[in-house]
PDB file of C-alpha atoms in Angstrom:
ATOM      1  CA  LEU A  51      20.868  13.163   0.308  1.00 53.00           C
ATOM      2  CA  ALA A  52      21.008   9.385  -0.059  1.00 56.00           C
ATOM      3  CA  SER A  53      17.674   8.804   1.742  1.00 58.00           C
ATOM      4  CA  VAL A  54      15.102  10.543   3.995  1.00 59.00           C
ATOM      5  CA  ALA A  55      13.385   8.927   7.015  1.00 60.00           C
ATOM      6  CA  TRP A  56      10.738  10.557   9.193  1.00 59.00           C
ATOM      7  CA  VAL A  57       9.949   8.441  12.305  1.00 55.00           C
ATOM      8  CA  PRO A  58       8.180  10.692  14.932  1.00 53.00           C
ATOM      9  CA  ALA A  59       9.104   9.943  18.594  1.00 46.00           C
ATOM     10  CA  THR A  60       5.384  10.489  19.480  1.00 45.00           C
ATOM     11  CA  HIS A  61       2.181  10.264  17.745  1.00 44.00           C
ATOM     12  CA  THR A  62       1.584  13.413  15.847  1.00 45.00           C
ATOM     13  CA  LYS A  63      -1.600  15.104  14.627  1.00 45.00           C
ATOM     14  CA  ALA A  64      -0.241  16.187  11.152  1.00 49.00           C
ATOM     15  CA  LEU A  65       2.856  16.012   9.108  1.00 52.00           C
ATOM     16  CA  PRO A  66       5.789  17.725  10.726  1.00 54.00           C
ATOM     17  CA  MET A  67       6.240  21.481  10.420  1.00 51.00           C
ATOM     18  CA  VAL A  68       9.477  23.405  10.933  1.00 48.00           C
ATOM     19  CA  GLY A  69       9.318  27.151  10.842  1.00 46.00           C
ATOM     20  CA  GLY A  70       5.905  26.987   9.279  1.00 47.00           C
ATOM     21  CA  VAL A  71       7.076  24.770   6.412  1.00 51.00           C
ATOM     22  CA  SER A  72       6.030  21.151   6.343  1.00 58.00           C
ATOM     23  CA  LEU A  73       8.404  18.271   5.681  1.00 59.00           C
ATOM     24  CA  VAL A  74       6.469  17.323   2.622  1.00 58.00           C
ATOM     25  CA  ASP A  75       6.709  20.855   1.191  1.00 59.00           C
ATOM     26  CA  THR A  76      10.471  20.580   1.547  1.00 60.00           C
ATOM     27  CA  LEU A  77      10.560  17.259  -0.083  1.00 58.00           C
ATOM     28  CA  ARG A  78       8.497  18.430  -2.972  1.00 56.00           C
ATOM     29  CA  ASP A  79      10.498  21.533  -3.591  1.00 57.00           C
ATOM     30  CA  SER A  80      13.778  19.557  -3.431  1.00 56.00           C
ATOM     31  CA  ALA A  81      12.575  16.987  -5.975  1.00 54.00           C
ATOM     32  CA  LEU A  82      14.149  14.331  -3.815  1.00 56.00           C
ATOM     33  CA  ALA A  83      15.742  11.573  -6.006  1.00 62.00           C
ATOM     34  CA  ALA A  84      16.200   9.033  -3.151  1.00 70.00           C
ATOM     35  CA  PRO A  85      14.393   6.525  -0.928  1.00 81.00           C
ATOM     36  CA  LEU A  86      11.742   8.082   1.226  1.00 83.00           C
ATOM     37  CA  GLU A  87      10.486   6.533   4.457  1.00 84.00           C
ATOM     38  CA  LEU A  88       7.612   8.093   6.334  1.00 84.00           C
ATOM     39  CA  ASN A  89       6.191   6.651   9.467  1.00 85.00           C
ATOM     40  CA  MET A  90       2.962   8.268  10.530  1.00 85.00           C
ATOM     41  CA  GLU A  91       1.536   5.525  12.614  1.00 85.00           C
ATOM     42  CA  ALA A  92      -1.539   6.364  14.665  1.00 85.00           C
ATOM     43  CA  SER A  93      -1.723   9.962  13.346  1.00 83.00           C
ATOM     44  CA  GLN A  94      -4.591  12.108  12.142  1.00 83.00           C
ATOM     45  CA  LEU A  95      -4.077  12.872   8.459  1.00 83.00           C
ATOM     46  CA  SER A  96      -5.666  15.492   6.422  1.00 82.00           C
ATOM     47  CA  GLU A  97      -6.549  15.363   2.757  1.00 82.00           C
ATOM     48  CA  GLY A  98      -4.075  18.099   2.214  1.00 80.00           C
ATOM     49  CA  ASP A  99      -1.381  15.970   3.783  1.00 80.00           C
ATOM     50  CA  LEU A 100      -2.030  13.231   1.372  1.00 84.00           C
ATOM     51  CA  GLN A 101      -2.123  15.662  -1.616  1.00 80.00           C
ATOM     52  CA  LEU A 102       1.245  17.201  -0.635  1.00 77.00           C
ATOM     53  CA  LEU A 103       2.705  13.738  -0.186  1.00 81.00           C
ATOM     54  CA  GLY A 104       1.591  12.739  -3.563  1.00 81.00           C
ATOM     55  CA  LEU A 105       3.425  15.825  -5.093  1.00 76.00           C
ATOM     56  CA  ALA A 106       6.677  15.006  -3.165  1.00 74.00           C
ATOM     57  CA  LEU A 107       7.070  11.626  -4.868  1.00 79.00           C
ATOM     58  CA  LEU A 108       8.081  12.781  -8.319  1.00 73.00           C
ATOM     59  CA  ARG A 109      11.640  11.494  -8.367  1.00 76.00           C
ATOM     60  CA  THR A 110      11.608   9.129  -5.344  1.00 83.00           C
ATOM     61  CA  THR A 111      13.101   5.658  -6.091  1.00 86.00           C
ATOM     62  CA  SER A 112      11.952   3.799  -3.055  1.00 89.00           C
ATOM     63  CA  LEU A 113       8.835   4.480  -0.999  1.00 91.00           C
ATOM     64  CA  THR A 114       8.054   3.253   2.552  1.00 91.00           C
ATOM     65  CA  LEU A 115       4.761   4.533   4.147  1.00 91.00           C
ATOM     66  CA  ASN A 116       3.455   3.430   7.405  1.00 91.00           C
ATOM     67  CA  PHE A 117      -0.113   4.626   7.839  1.00 91.00           C
ATOM     68  CA  ALA A 118      -1.071   1.893  10.423  1.00 91.00           C
ATOM     69  CA  GLN A 119      -3.967   3.029  12.650  1.00 90.00           C
ATOM     70  CA  CYS A 120      -4.128   6.376  10.957  1.00 88.00           C
ATOM     71  CA  ARG A 121      -7.360   8.337  10.705  1.00 86.00           C
ATOM     72  CA  GLY A 122      -8.370  10.744   7.832  1.00 86.00           C
ATOM     73  CA  LEU A 123      -7.560   8.361   4.891  1.00 87.00           C
ATOM     74  CA  THR A 124     -10.410   9.643   2.786  1.00 87.00           C
ATOM     75  CA  VAL A 125     -11.304   8.317  -0.641  1.00 90.00           C
ATOM     76  CA  ASP A 126     -10.342  11.620  -2.373  1.00 90.00           C
ATOM     77  CA  GLY A 127      -7.045  11.979  -0.438  1.00 88.00           C
ATOM     78  CA  CYS A 128      -6.038   8.507  -1.257  1.00 91.00           C
ATOM     79  CA  LYS A 129      -6.844   9.028  -4.873  1.00 92.00           C
ATOM     80  CA  VAL A 130      -4.479  11.907  -5.043  1.00 89.00           C
ATOM     81  CA  LEU A 131      -1.775  10.023  -3.196  1.00 91.00           C
ATOM     82  CA  GLY A 132      -2.278   7.185  -5.753  1.00 93.00           C
ATOM     83  CA  GLN A 133      -1.911   9.619  -8.562  1.00 92.00           C
ATOM     84  CA  GLY A 134       1.357  10.807  -7.095  1.00 90.00           C
ATOM     85  CA  ILE A 135       2.610   7.214  -6.934  1.00 93.00           C
ATOM     86  CA  ALA A 136       1.567   6.600 -10.503  1.00 92.00           C
ATOM     87  CA  THR A 137       3.522   9.576 -11.878  1.00 89.00           C
ATOM     88  CA  SER A 138       6.792   8.529 -10.114  1.00 86.00           C
ATOM     89  CA  PRO A 139       8.700   6.922 -12.983  1.00 83.00           C
ATOM     90  CA  ASP A 140      11.740   5.999 -10.877  1.00 86.00           C
ATOM     91  CA  LEU A 141       9.915   4.008  -8.215  1.00 90.00           C
ATOM     92  CA  THR A 142      11.137   0.377  -8.132  1.00 92.00           C
ATOM     93  CA  THR A 143      10.198  -0.425  -4.435  1.00 94.00           C
ATOM     94  CA  ILE A 144       6.970   0.280  -2.566  1.00 95.00           C
ATOM     95  CA  ARG A 145       6.361  -0.793   1.074  1.00 96.00           C
ATOM     96  CA  LEU A 146       2.892   0.152   2.348  1.00 95.00           C
ATOM     97  CA  THR A 147       1.430  -0.419   5.882  1.00 95.00           C
ATOM     98  CA  LEU A 148      -2.206   0.339   6.253  1.00 94.00           C
ATOM     99  CA  ASP A 149      -3.081  -1.978   9.185  1.00 94.00           C
ATOM    100  CA  SER A 150      -6.199  -1.012  11.141  1.00 91.00           C
ATOM    101  CA  CYS A 151      -6.807   2.181   9.356  1.00 83.00           C
ATOM    102  CA  LEU A 152      -9.857   3.487  11.045  1.00 63.00           C
ATOM    103  CA  GLY A 153     -12.537   4.524   8.582  1.00 64.00           C
ATOM    104  CA  ALA A 154     -10.559   3.495   5.445  1.00 66.00           C
ATOM    105  CA  ASP A 155     -13.049   1.774   3.171  1.00 81.00           C
ATOM    106  CA  PRO A 156     -11.990  -0.406   0.150  1.00 90.00           C
ATOM    107  CA  ALA A 157     -12.585   2.600  -2.174  1.00 92.00           C
ATOM    108  CA  ALA A 158      -9.812   4.618  -0.310  1.00 91.00           C
ATOM    109  CA  ILE A 159      -7.379   1.706  -0.445  1.00 92.00           C
ATOM    110  CA  GLU A 160      -8.225   1.239  -4.123  1.00 93.00           C
ATOM    111  CA  GLY A 161      -7.177   4.812  -4.836  1.00 93.00           C
ATOM    112  CA  ILE A 162      -3.675   3.977  -3.627  1.00 94.00           C
ATOM    113  CA  ALA A 163      -3.713   0.678  -5.287  1.00 94.00           C
ATOM    114  CA  LYS A 164      -4.444   2.239  -8.659  1.00 94.00           C
ATOM    115  CA  GLY A 165      -1.194   4.237  -8.435  1.00 94.00           C
ATOM    116  CA  VAL A 166       0.717   1.041  -7.512  1.00 94.00           C
ATOM    117  CA  ALA A 167      -0.795  -0.812 -10.444  1.00 93.00           C
ATOM    118  CA  VAL A 168       1.063   1.233 -13.063  1.00 92.00           C
ATOM    119  CA  CYS A 169       4.549   1.334 -11.460  1.00 91.00           C
ATOM    120  CA  ASN A 170       7.327  -0.846 -12.877  1.00 90.00           C
ATOM    121  CA  LEU A 171       8.159  -2.307  -9.510  1.00 93.00           C
ATOM    122  CA  GLU A 172      10.827  -4.814  -8.532  1.00 94.00           C
ATOM    123  CA  GLU A 173       9.620  -5.102  -4.947  1.00 96.00           C
ATOM    124  CA  LEU A 174       6.148  -4.600  -3.499  1.00 96.00           C
ATOM    125  CA  SER A 175       5.167  -5.064   0.105  1.00 97.00           C
ATOM    126  CA  CYS A 176       1.627  -4.230   1.287  1.00 97.00           C
ATOM    127  CA  SER A 177       0.088  -4.922   4.779  1.00 96.00           C
ATOM    128  CA  LEU A 178      -3.597  -4.463   5.051  1.00 95.00           C
ATOM    129  CA  ARG A 179      -4.333  -6.220   8.411  1.00 93.00           C
ATOM    130  CA  TYR A 180      -7.772  -5.580   9.802  1.00 92.00           C
ATOM    131  CA  CYS A 181      -8.863  -3.655   6.729  1.00 92.00           C
ATOM    132  CA  GLU A 182     -11.566  -4.411   4.384  1.00 91.00           C
ATOM    133  CA  VAL A 183     -10.618  -5.464   0.851  1.00 93.00           C
ATOM    134  CA  ASN A 184     -12.389  -6.362  -2.292  1.00 93.00           C
ATOM    135  CA  GLU A 185     -11.589  -7.793  -5.819  1.00 93.00           C
ATOM    136  CA  GLU A 186     -10.463  -4.437  -7.238  1.00 93.00           C
ATOM    137  CA  VAL A 187      -8.031  -3.573  -4.491  1.00 93.00           C
ATOM    138  CA  VAL A 188      -6.254  -7.002  -4.868  1.00 94.00           C
ATOM    139  CA  ARG A 189      -6.415  -6.974  -8.671  1.00 92.00           C
ATOM    140  CA  ARG A 190      -4.720  -3.624  -8.813  1.00 93.00           C
ATOM    141  CA  LEU A 191      -2.059  -4.432  -6.198  1.00 92.00           C
ATOM    142  CA  VAL A 192      -0.914  -7.500  -8.181  1.00 90.00           C
ATOM    143  CA  ALA A 193      -1.434  -5.995 -11.646  1.00 86.00           C
ATOM    144  CA  GLN A 194       1.457  -6.628 -14.220  1.00 80.00           C
ATOM    145  CA  PRO A 195       1.912  -3.542 -16.404  1.00 81.00           C
ATOM    146  CA  LYS A 196       4.050  -3.965 -19.449  1.00 77.00           C
ATOM    147  CA  GLY A 197       7.772  -3.779 -18.425  1.00 72.00           C
ATOM    148  CA  ARG A 198       7.263  -4.740 -14.840  1.00 80.00           C
ATOM    149  CA  ALA A 199       9.621  -7.484 -13.548  1.00 88.00           C
ATOM    150  CA  LEU A 200       8.384  -8.049 -10.070  1.00 91.00           C
ATOM    151  CA  GLN A 201      10.895 -10.024  -8.073  1.00 94.00           C
ATOM    152  CA  LYS A 202       9.566  -9.783  -4.487  1.00 95.00           C
ATOM    153  CA  LEU A 203       5.979  -9.647  -3.395  1.00 95.00           C
ATOM    154  CA  SER A 204       4.598  -9.628   0.121  1.00 97.00           C
ATOM    155  CA  LEU A 205       0.873  -9.295   0.740  1.00 96.00           C
ATOM    156  CA  ASP A 206      -0.510  -9.357   4.220  1.00 96.00           C
ATOM    157  CA  LEU A 207      -4.342  -9.803   4.420  1.00 94.00           C
ATOM    158  CA  ALA A 208      -4.353 -11.287   7.911  1.00 93.00           C
ATOM    159  CA  TRP A 209      -7.686 -10.716   9.655  1.00 92.00           C
ATOM    160  CA  CYS A 210      -9.071  -8.698   6.702  1.00 91.00           C
ATOM    161  CA  ARG A 211     -12.655  -8.569   5.914  1.00 90.00           C
ATOM    162  CA  GLY A 212     -13.741  -9.447   2.368  1.00 91.00           C
ATOM    163  CA  VAL A 213     -11.083 -12.088   1.647  1.00 92.00           C
ATOM    164  CA  THR A 214     -13.393 -14.306  -0.486  1.00 93.00           C
ATOM    165  CA  ASP A 215     -12.820 -17.093  -3.027  1.00 94.00           C
ATOM    166  CA  GLU A 216     -13.311 -14.318  -5.691  1.00 94.00           C
ATOM    167  CA  VAL A 217     -10.701 -12.066  -4.100  1.00 94.00           C
ATOM    168  CA  LEU A 218      -8.250 -15.057  -3.991  1.00 94.00           C
ATOM    169  CA  GLY A 219      -9.081 -15.718  -7.677  1.00 94.00           C
ATOM    170  CA  ARG A 220      -8.055 -12.237  -8.607  1.00 93.00           C
ATOM    171  CA  LEU A 221      -4.787 -12.651  -6.614  1.00 93.00           C
ATOM    172  CA  ALA A 222      -4.107 -15.903  -8.497  1.00 93.00           C
ATOM    173  CA  GLU A 223      -4.777 -14.173 -11.868  1.00 92.00           C
ATOM    174  CA  GLY A 224      -2.293 -11.457 -10.963  1.00 90.00           C
ATOM    175  CA  LEU A 225       0.374 -13.927  -9.924  1.00 90.00           C
ATOM    176  CA  GLU A 226       0.064 -16.096 -12.985  1.00 88.00           C
ATOM    177  CA  PRO A 227       2.220 -13.689 -15.341  1.00 86.00           C
ATOM    178  CA  CYS A 228       4.840 -13.017 -12.627  1.00 86.00           C
ATOM    179  CA  LYS A 229       7.662 -14.847 -14.449  1.00 85.00           C
ATOM    180  CA  CYS A 230      10.436 -13.092 -12.519  1.00 89.00           C
ATOM    181  CA  LEU A 231       9.091 -13.522  -9.023  1.00 91.00           C
ATOM    182  CA  ALA A 232      11.715 -14.934  -6.776  1.00 94.00           C
ATOM    183  CA  SER A 233      10.102 -14.378  -3.331  1.00 95.00           C
ATOM    184  CA  LEU A 234       6.399 -14.488  -2.359  1.00 94.00           C
ATOM    185  CA  SER A 235       4.936 -14.108   1.023  1.00 96.00           C
ATOM    186  CA  LEU A 236       1.111 -14.282   1.661  1.00 95.00           C
ATOM    187  CA  ASP A 237      -0.603 -14.080   5.020  1.00 95.00           C
ATOM    188  CA  LEU A 238      -4.247 -15.060   4.842  1.00 93.00           C
ATOM    189  CA  ARG A 239      -5.023 -15.725   8.492  1.00 92.00           C
ATOM    190  CA  GLN A 240      -8.516 -15.059   9.746  1.00 87.00           C
ATOM    191  CA  GLU A 241     -10.368 -15.276  12.978  1.00 79.00           C
ATOM    192  CA  HIS A 242     -11.004 -18.814  14.142  1.00 68.00           C
ATOM    193  CA  GLN A 243     -13.728 -20.569  12.031  1.00 68.00           C
ATOM    194  CA  GLU A 244     -14.656 -17.172  10.199  1.00 74.00           C
ATOM    195  CA  TYR A 245     -12.917 -17.741   6.922  1.00 82.00           C
ATOM    196  CA  GLU A 246     -14.805 -16.162   4.053  1.00 86.00           C
ATOM    197  CA  PHE A 247     -12.888 -18.302   1.447  1.00 86.00           C
ATOM    198  CA  GLY A 248     -12.731 -22.070   0.944  1.00 86.00           C
ATOM    199  CA  ALA A 249     -10.925 -24.726  -1.029  1.00 86.00           C
ATOM    200  CA  GLY A 250     -11.756 -23.028  -4.382  1.00 89.00           C
ATOM    201  CA  GLY A 251      -9.706 -19.874  -3.681  1.00 88.00           C
ATOM    202  CA  LEU A 252      -6.843 -21.853  -2.209  1.00 88.00           C
ATOM    203  CA  LYS A 253      -6.710 -24.182  -5.257  1.00 90.00           C
ATOM    204  CA  ALA A 254      -6.589 -21.205  -7.649  1.00 90.00           C
ATOM    205  CA  LEU A 255      -3.662 -19.726  -5.692  1.00 88.00           C
ATOM    206  CA  ALA A 256      -1.806 -23.146  -5.772  1.00 88.00           C
ATOM    207  CA  ARG A 257      -2.300 -23.423  -9.456  1.00 88.00           C
ATOM    208  CA  SER A 258      -0.866 -19.902 -10.051  1.00 84.00           C
TER     209      SER A 258
END
């Protein structure tokens, strides 16, 4: 297999099952050393789903996860998923979509971000539209572990809650050491006249 993509035709309530065996079980047992794309938009996820998915990532080289509008992204489940990402030594590309995740608090998103923070990535794309973020989430997403040569970064914080001057300051600190960065995309749009950050945060970003 060169790659695996799962894009359900309709919204599902759980990860796909075939003959009583889940797709994630199959991926875990095959130790897939290839790109993995999983689109579970608007699904109901269980903590077990996230745990199994974390186990399936051991040799994955590129990970694309679409959890937009998903429910069930608990703190414990996301922590286990983050641990799976952290222990995937061949990961060079991560694309995460967590837009409008109902009930996902910053601590849940941080659990995934902790895993991202230790990967030696070349490309990172993370969309968190309509979520709530904090300094720790942003700090871990743009962390620069030894050996990382990040070349492409896309961070979508449009209409997020919690995008303050302090959060932008953390983002600026993370960007500062990105000497190999060739492409940067940031979306900081907020509701009209409801910006939580001001000139201070923007100046910090501009300096970095």
